[in-house]
Coordinates of C-alpha atoms in Angstrom, one line a residue:
X1 CA -63.1 -215.9 155.6
X2 CA -63.8 -217.5 152.3
X3 CA -66.8 -219.7 151.7
X4 CA -64.5 -222.7 151.7
X5 CA -63.1 -221.7 155.1
X6 CA -66.6 -221.2 156.4
X7 CA -67.4 -224.8 155.5
X8 CA -64.2 -226.2 156.9
X9 CA -64.8 -224.4 160.2
X10 CA -68.5 -225.5 160.6
X11 CA -69.5 -226.5 164.1
X12 CA -71.6 -229.6 163.4
X13 CA -74.6 -229.9 165.7
X14 CA -74.4 -233.7 165.9
X15 CA -72.9 -236.4 168.1
X16 CA -71.3 -237.9 165.0
X17 CA -67.6 -237.7 164.6
X18 CA -65.1 -238.3 161.8
X19 CA -62.4 -240.8 162.2
X20 CA -59.4 -240.5 159.8
X21 CA -58.0 -244.0 159.3
X22 CA -54.2 -243.8 158.6
X23 CA -52.0 -246.6 157.2
X24 CA -48.7 -247.2 155.4
X25 CA -48.8 -248.0 151.7
X26 CA -46.7 -250.5 149.7
X27 CA -43.5 -248.3 149.4
X28 CA -43.1 -248.3 153.1
X29 CA -43.1 -244.5 153.2
X30 CA -46.4 -243.5 151.4
X31 CA -48.9 -242.5 154.1
X32 CA -52.5 -243.1 153.1
X33 CA -55.7 -242.1 154.9
X34 CA -59.5 -241.9 154.5
X35 CA -62.3 -240.6 156.7
X36 CA -65.2 -242.5 158.2
X37 CA -68.3 -241.2 160.0
X38 CA -69.0 -242.8 163.4
X39 CA -72.1 -242.4 165.6
X40 CA -70.2 -240.9 168.6
X41 CA -66.9 -240.3 170.3
X42 CA -64.5 -243.2 170.7
X43 CA -61.4 -243.4 172.9
X44 CA -60.5 -247.1 172.7
X45 CA -59.2 -248.4 169.4
X46 CA -60.6 -251.9 170.0
X47 CA -64.1 -250.3 169.9
X48 CA -63.5 -249.0 166.4
X49 CA -64.8 -250.9 163.3
X50 CA -62.3 -252.6 161.1
X51 CA -62.3 -251.2 157.5
X52 CA -61.0 -252.2 154.1
X53 CA -59.2 -250.5 151.2
X54 CA -58.1 -251.3 147.7
X55 CA -54.7 -252.8 148.1
X56 CA -54.2 -253.1 144.4
X57 CA -54.0 -249.3 144.3
X58 CA -51.2 -249.2 147.0
X59 CA -49.1 -252.1 145.6
X60 CA -50.2 -254.3 148.5
X61 CA -52.6 -256.7 146.8
X62 CA -53.5 -258.1 143.4
X63 CA -56.4 -256.6 141.4
X64 CA -58.4 -259.9 141.4
X65 CA -58.2 -260.1 145.2
X66 CA -57.7 -256.5 146.2
X67 CA -59.3 -256.1 149.7
X68 CA -56.9 -255.3 152.6
X69 CA -58.3 -254.9 156.1
X70 CA -57.4 -252.1 158.4
X71 CA -57.1 -252.9 162.1
X72 CA -57.3 -249.7 164.3
X73 CA -54.4 -249.7 166.7
X74 CA -54.0 -246.2 168.3
X75 CA -56.2 -243.1 168.6
X76 CA -55.1 -239.4 168.6
X77 CA -57.0 -236.2 168.6
X78 CA -57.5 -234.7 165.1
X79 CA -55.9 -231.2 165.0
X80 CA -57.4 -230.4 161.6
X81 CA -61.1 -231.2 162.3
X82 CA -60.8 -230.7 166.1
X83 CA -63.7 -231.4 168.4
X84 CA -64.2 -235.1 169.1
X85 CA -62.8 -236.1 165.7
X86 CA -59.9 -238.5 165.8
X87 CA -56.9 -239.8 163.9
X88 CA -56.6 -243.6 163.9
X89 CA -53.3 -245.3 163.3
X90 CA -53.9 -248.7 161.7
X91 CA -52.1 -251.7 160.4
X92 CA -53.1 -254.0 157.5
X93 CA -54.2 -257.6 157.2
X94 CA -55.7 -260.0 154.7
X95 CA -59.4 -260.9 154.9
X96 CA -58.3 -264.1 156.6
X97 CA -56.6 -262.1 159.3
X98 CA -53.0 -262.6 158.4
X99 CA -50.7 -259.5 158.4
X100 CA -49.8 -258.5 154.9
X101 CA -46.0 -258.6 154.1
X102 CA -45.5 -254.9 154.5
X103 CA -47.1 -254.9 158.0
X104 CA -44.0 -254.1 160.1
X105 CA -46.1 -253.1 163.1
X106 CA -47.4 -256.6 163.6
X107 CA -43.8 -257.9 163.5
X108 CA -42.7 -255.3 166.0
X109 CA -45.5 -256.0 168.5
X110 CA -44.3 -259.6 168.7
X111 CA -41.0 -258.4 169.9
X112 CA -42.3 -255.8 172.3
X113 CA -44.8 -258.3 173.7
X114 CA -41.9 -260.7 174.6
X115 CA -41.8 -260.9 178.4
X116 CA -38.1 -260.2 178.6
X117 CA -38.6 -257.1 176.5
X118 CA -41.7 -255.9 178.4
X119 CA -39.8 -256.3 181.7
X120 CA -37.1 -253.9 180.5
X121 CA -39.6 -251.1 179.5
X122 CA -37.7 -250.0 176.5
X123 CA -37.8 -246.3 175.9
X124 CA -37.3 -244.7 172.4
X125 CA -36.8 -241.1 171.6
X126 CA -36.6 -240.4 167.8
X127 CA -35.2 -237.3 166.2
X128 CA -36.9 -237.0 162.8
X129 CA -35.1 -234.8 160.3
X130 CA -36.8 -233.7 157.1
X131 CA -36.4 -231.2 154.2
X132 CA -38.9 -228.7 152.9
X133 CA -39.0 -228.4 149.1
X134 CA -40.7 -225.9 146.8
X135 CA -43.5 -227.9 145.1
X136 CA -43.0 -226.9 141.4
X137 CA -39.2 -227.2 141.3
X138 CA -38.6 -229.7 144.2
X139 CA -35.7 -227.5 145.4
X140 CA -35.2 -226.7 149.1
X141 CA -37.2 -223.9 150.6
X142 CA -35.2 -220.6 150.8
X143 CA -32.6 -221.7 148.2
X144 CA -32.2 -219.6 145.0
X145 CA -34.0 -221.1 142.1
X146 CA -31.6 -223.7 140.6
X147 CA -28.8 -222.3 142.7
X148 CA -27.2 -222.6 146.2
X149 CA -27.2 -220.6 149.4
X150 CA -24.0 -219.8 151.3
X151 CA -22.2 -222.8 152.8
X152 CA -23.4 -224.6 156.0
X153 CA -22.7 -222.9 159.3
X154 CA -25.2 -220.2 160.0
X155 CA -28.4 -222.3 159.6
X156 CA -28.4 -224.7 162.5
X157 CA -30.9 -223.6 165.1
X158 CA -30.8 -220.2 163.4
X159 CA -33.2 -217.3 163.3
X160 CA -33.6 -214.7 160.6
X161 CA -35.2 -214.4 157.1
X162 CA -31.9 -215.2 155.4
X163 CA -31.2 -218.3 157.5
X164 CA -34.4 -220.0 158.6
X165 CA -36.9 -221.1 156.0
X166 CA -40.4 -222.6 156.8
X167 CA -40.7 -221.8 160.5
X168 CA -44.5 -221.3 160.2
X169 CA -44.8 -224.9 159.0
X170 CA -42.6 -226.1 161.8
X171 CA -44.4 -224.2 164.5
X172 CA -47.8 -225.3 163.1
X173 CA -46.7 -228.9 163.1
X174 CA -45.3 -228.6 166.7
X175 CA -48.6 -227.3 168.1
X176 CA -50.7 -229.7 166.0
X177 CA -48.7 -232.6 167.4
X178 CA -49.2 -231.4 171.0
X179 CA -52.9 -231.0 170.3
X180 CA -53.1 -234.5 169.0
X181 CA -51.6 -235.9 172.2
X182 CA -48.2 -236.9 170.8
X183 CA -45.1 -236.8 172.9
X184 CA -43.3 -234.3 170.8
X185 CA -40.3 -233.0 172.7
X186 CA -39.1 -230.2 170.5
X187 CA -38.2 -228.9 167.1
X188 CA -35.3 -227.0 165.5
X189 CA -33.7 -225.9 162.3
X190 CA -31.0 -228.3 161.1
X191 CA -27.6 -227.8 159.6
X192 CA -28.7 -227.7 155.9
X193 CA -30.9 -224.7 155.1
X194 CA -34.5 -225.7 154.5
X195 CA -34.0 -228.8 156.7
X196 CA -35.7 -229.2 160.1
X197 CA -36.1 -231.7 162.9
X198 CA -38.7 -232.6 165.5
X199 CA -38.3 -235.1 168.3
X200 CA -40.6 -237.7 169.7
X201 CA -39.8 -237.8 173.4
X202 CA -39.0 -241.1 175.1
X203 CA -42.0 -243.4 174.5
X204 CA -42.4 -247.0 175.5
X205 CA -42.2 -249.8 172.9
X206 CA -44.6 -249.8 170.0
X207 CA -45.9 -246.4 171.0
X208 CA -42.8 -244.7 169.5
X209 CA -43.5 -246.1 166.1
X210 CA -47.2 -245.2 166.3
X211 CA -46.4 -241.6 167.3
X212 CA -43.7 -241.0 164.7
X213 CA -46.0 -242.2 161.9
X214 CA -48.9 -240.0 163.1
X215 CA -46.4 -237.0 163.4
X216 CA -45.3 -237.6 159.8
X217 CA -48.9 -237.7 158.7
X218 CA -49.7 -234.4 160.4
X219 CA -46.6 -232.9 158.8
X220 CA -47.6 -234.2 155.3
X221 CA -51.1 -232.6 155.8
X222 CA -49.7 -229.2 156.9
X223 CA -47.2 -229.0 154.0
X224 CA -50.1 -230.0 151.7
X225 CA -52.1 -227.0 152.9
X226 CA -49.0 -224.8 152.4
X227 CA -48.2 -226.1 148.9
X228 CA -44.8 -227.3 150.0
X229 CA -43.3 -230.8 149.7
X230 CA -41.8 -232.5 152.7
X231 CA -38.9 -234.9 151.8
X232 CA -37.6 -237.7 154.0
X233 CA -34.8 -238.5 151.6
X234 CA -31.6 -239.2 153.5
X235 CA -29.5 -237.1 151.2
X236 CA -31.8 -234.7 149.3
X237 CA -28.9 -232.6 148.0
X238 CA -25.6 -234.2 146.9
X239 CA -22.4 -232.4 147.8
X240 CA -21.2 -230.6 150.8
X241 CA -24.5 -230.7 152.6
X242 CA -25.7 -232.6 155.6
X243 CA -28.1 -235.5 155.0
X244 CA -31.3 -236.2 157.0
X245 CA -31.5 -238.9 159.7
X246 CA -33.8 -240.3 162.3
X247 CA -31.4 -240.7 165.2
X248 CA -32.9 -243.2 167.6
X249 CA -32.3 -242.9 171.3
X250 CA -32.7 -246.0 173.4
X251 CA -32.6 -247.2 177.0
X252 CA -33.9 -250.0 179.1
X253 CA -35.0 -250.1 182.8
X254 CA -31.6 -251.7 183.6
X255 CA -29.7 -249.1 181.7
X256 CA -31.5 -246.3 183.6
X257 CA -30.4 -247.7 187.0
X258 CA -27.0 -247.5 188.7
X259 CA -24.4 -249.4 186.8
X260 CA -26.4 -249.0 183.6
X261 CA -23.4 -247.8 181.6
X262 CA -21.8 -251.2 181.7
X263 CA -25.1 -252.6 180.2
X264 CA -25.1 -249.9 177.6
X265 CA -21.6 -250.9 176.5
X266 CA -22.7 -254.5 176.3
X267 CA -25.7 -253.5 174.2
X268 CA -23.5 -251.5 171.8
X269 CA -21.3 -254.6 171.4
X270 CA -24.3 -256.6 170.4
X271 CA -25.3 -253.9 167.8
X272 CA -21.8 -254.1 166.4
X273 CA -22.1 -257.8 165.8
X274 CA -25.3 -257.2 163.8
X275 CA -24.2 -254.0 162.1
X276 CA -25.0 -255.2 158.5
X277 CA -28.4 -256.5 159.4
X278 CA -29.4 -253.2 161.1
X279 CA -28.0 -251.1 158.2
X280 CA -30.1 -253.2 155.8
X281 CA -33.3 -252.2 157.7
X282 CA -32.4 -248.6 158.5
X283 CA -33.7 -246.9 155.4
X284 CA -33.5 -246.7 151.6
X285 CA -30.6 -244.7 150.2
X286 CA -28.8 -244.5 153.5
X287 CA -25.5 -245.2 151.7
X288 CA -25.7 -241.7 150.3
X289 CA -25.8 -240.3 153.8
X290 CA -23.5 -242.5 155.8
X291 CA -20.2 -241.5 154.2
X292 CA -18.1 -240.7 157.2
X293 CA -18.6 -237.0 156.5
X294 CA -21.2 -234.5 157.6
X295 CA -21.6 -235.9 161.2
X296 CA -22.0 -239.5 160.1
X297 CA -20.0 -242.7 160.4
X298 CA -19.0 -244.8 157.3
X299 CA -21.8 -247.2 156.5
X300 CA -19.3 -250.1 156.3
X301 CA -17.7 -249.5 159.7
X302 CA -19.3 -249.7 163.1
X303 CA -18.0 -247.3 165.8
X304 CA -19.1 -245.7 169.0
X305 CA -17.9 -242.9 171.2
X306 CA -18.8 -240.5 174.0
X307 CA -20.2 -237.2 172.5
X308 CA -19.0 -238.3 169.0
X309 CA -21.5 -237.4 166.3
X310 CA -19.2 -239.0 163.7
X311 CA -19.8 -242.4 165.3
X312 CA -22.4 -245.1 164.6
X313 CA -23.6 -244.9 168.2
X314 CA -23.1 -241.9 170.5
X315 CA -23.1 -242.0 174.3
X316 CA -23.9 -238.7 175.9
X317 CA -21.6 -236.9 178.4
X318 CA -24.4 -237.0 181.0
X319 CA -24.7 -240.8 180.6
X320 CA -20.9 -241.2 181.0
X321 CA -20.9 -238.9 184.1
X322 CA -23.9 -240.5 185.8
X323 CA -22.9 -244.1 184.9
X324 CA -26.4 -244.8 183.5
X325 CA -28.9 -243.5 180.9
X326 CA -29.3 -244.1 177.2
X327 CA -27.4 -244.2 173.9
X328 CA -28.2 -242.8 170.5
X329 CA -28.1 -245.0 167.4
X330 CA -27.2 -242.4 164.7
X331 CA -27.4 -244.9 161.7
X332 CA -31.2 -244.8 160.9
X333 CA -32.0 -242.6 157.9
X334 CA -34.9 -240.1 157.8
X335 CA -37.0 -242.4 155.8
X336 CA -36.7 -245.4 158.1
X337 CA -39.7 -247.4 159.4
X338 CA -39.7 -246.8 163.2
X339 CA -41.5 -250.1 163.7
X340 CA -38.6 -251.9 162.2
X341 CA -35.8 -249.8 163.8
X342 CA -37.2 -249.8 167.3
X343 CA -38.1 -253.5 167.4
X344 CA -34.7 -254.4 165.9
X345 CA -32.8 -252.5 168.5
X346 CA -34.9 -254.1 171.3
X347 CA -34.5 -257.6 169.8
X348 CA -30.7 -257.2 169.4
X349 CA -29.9 -255.7 172.7
X350 CA -32.4 -257.4 175.0
X351 CA -33.1 -260.8 173.4
X352 CA -29.6 -261.0 171.8

């Protein structure tokens, strides 16, 4: 091992731990973090100290009043430092205790804490697609420099050096998420070469957003180590190539019981009524992806169907057969904020 590797792998003979505080910057997609030494292990986020950062450097505060306060909200094991070290998902507040305007988590908690929503135990499973890019040229991994591979078809869930590009990153991310304690359900190569997907398995309420953000953070850290860029752009390559989404699967306690299919259809009807409002919150640049082609519905038209990947909302064959289960909202883009999307689906379908 190199001297640097020796240092990174030091076993510290101390009870102290490092807590990596993670938060979302002003763009809504820039993940930020910084480390803090704590006197010993912590498993309850309420026992962690609040912290501050320079909001003027993240476009979240003015320079003459720049302090933004981090509130620890969820703890996960740190797969990079290991041991008792932790990752801490935070949200952001003013020194007076008010959530800053970009704090979508706080808004989501209000919805998930509503008694009618809590009673329905909303489950969310999120399919996060992303594209791996070469750092210097920002062109997909495995593609000829400045050129294009063969057309789509052989790359989805593929194996082989001429079809799957970046598998070590994907497998490293998969294991790191499991180590961290995330409910990662799987991973696979996607339709466009250089594009991959991981899934956050059904998680209740606000936990789905926390877990997806931490999974994104871990992916960003791994690609940083590998000298590769991860892109969450919904249409990274124009033309006859699939875009990238964050399909969001949803069910309530009532939908998971006998007769739940009727409730699913009613919920889909509510989503149709608020289609424009949802589209406005489902990610930047989504109009470049939702064209009615490449397994998408047209952004201006709401549709649903059984096993239809060209619809806005898909109901699975198993759900139709069993008369209960879940549905998949296929409209959210890969760069969506899961706090916004999950809470909006719950608000529209449960609170109406």
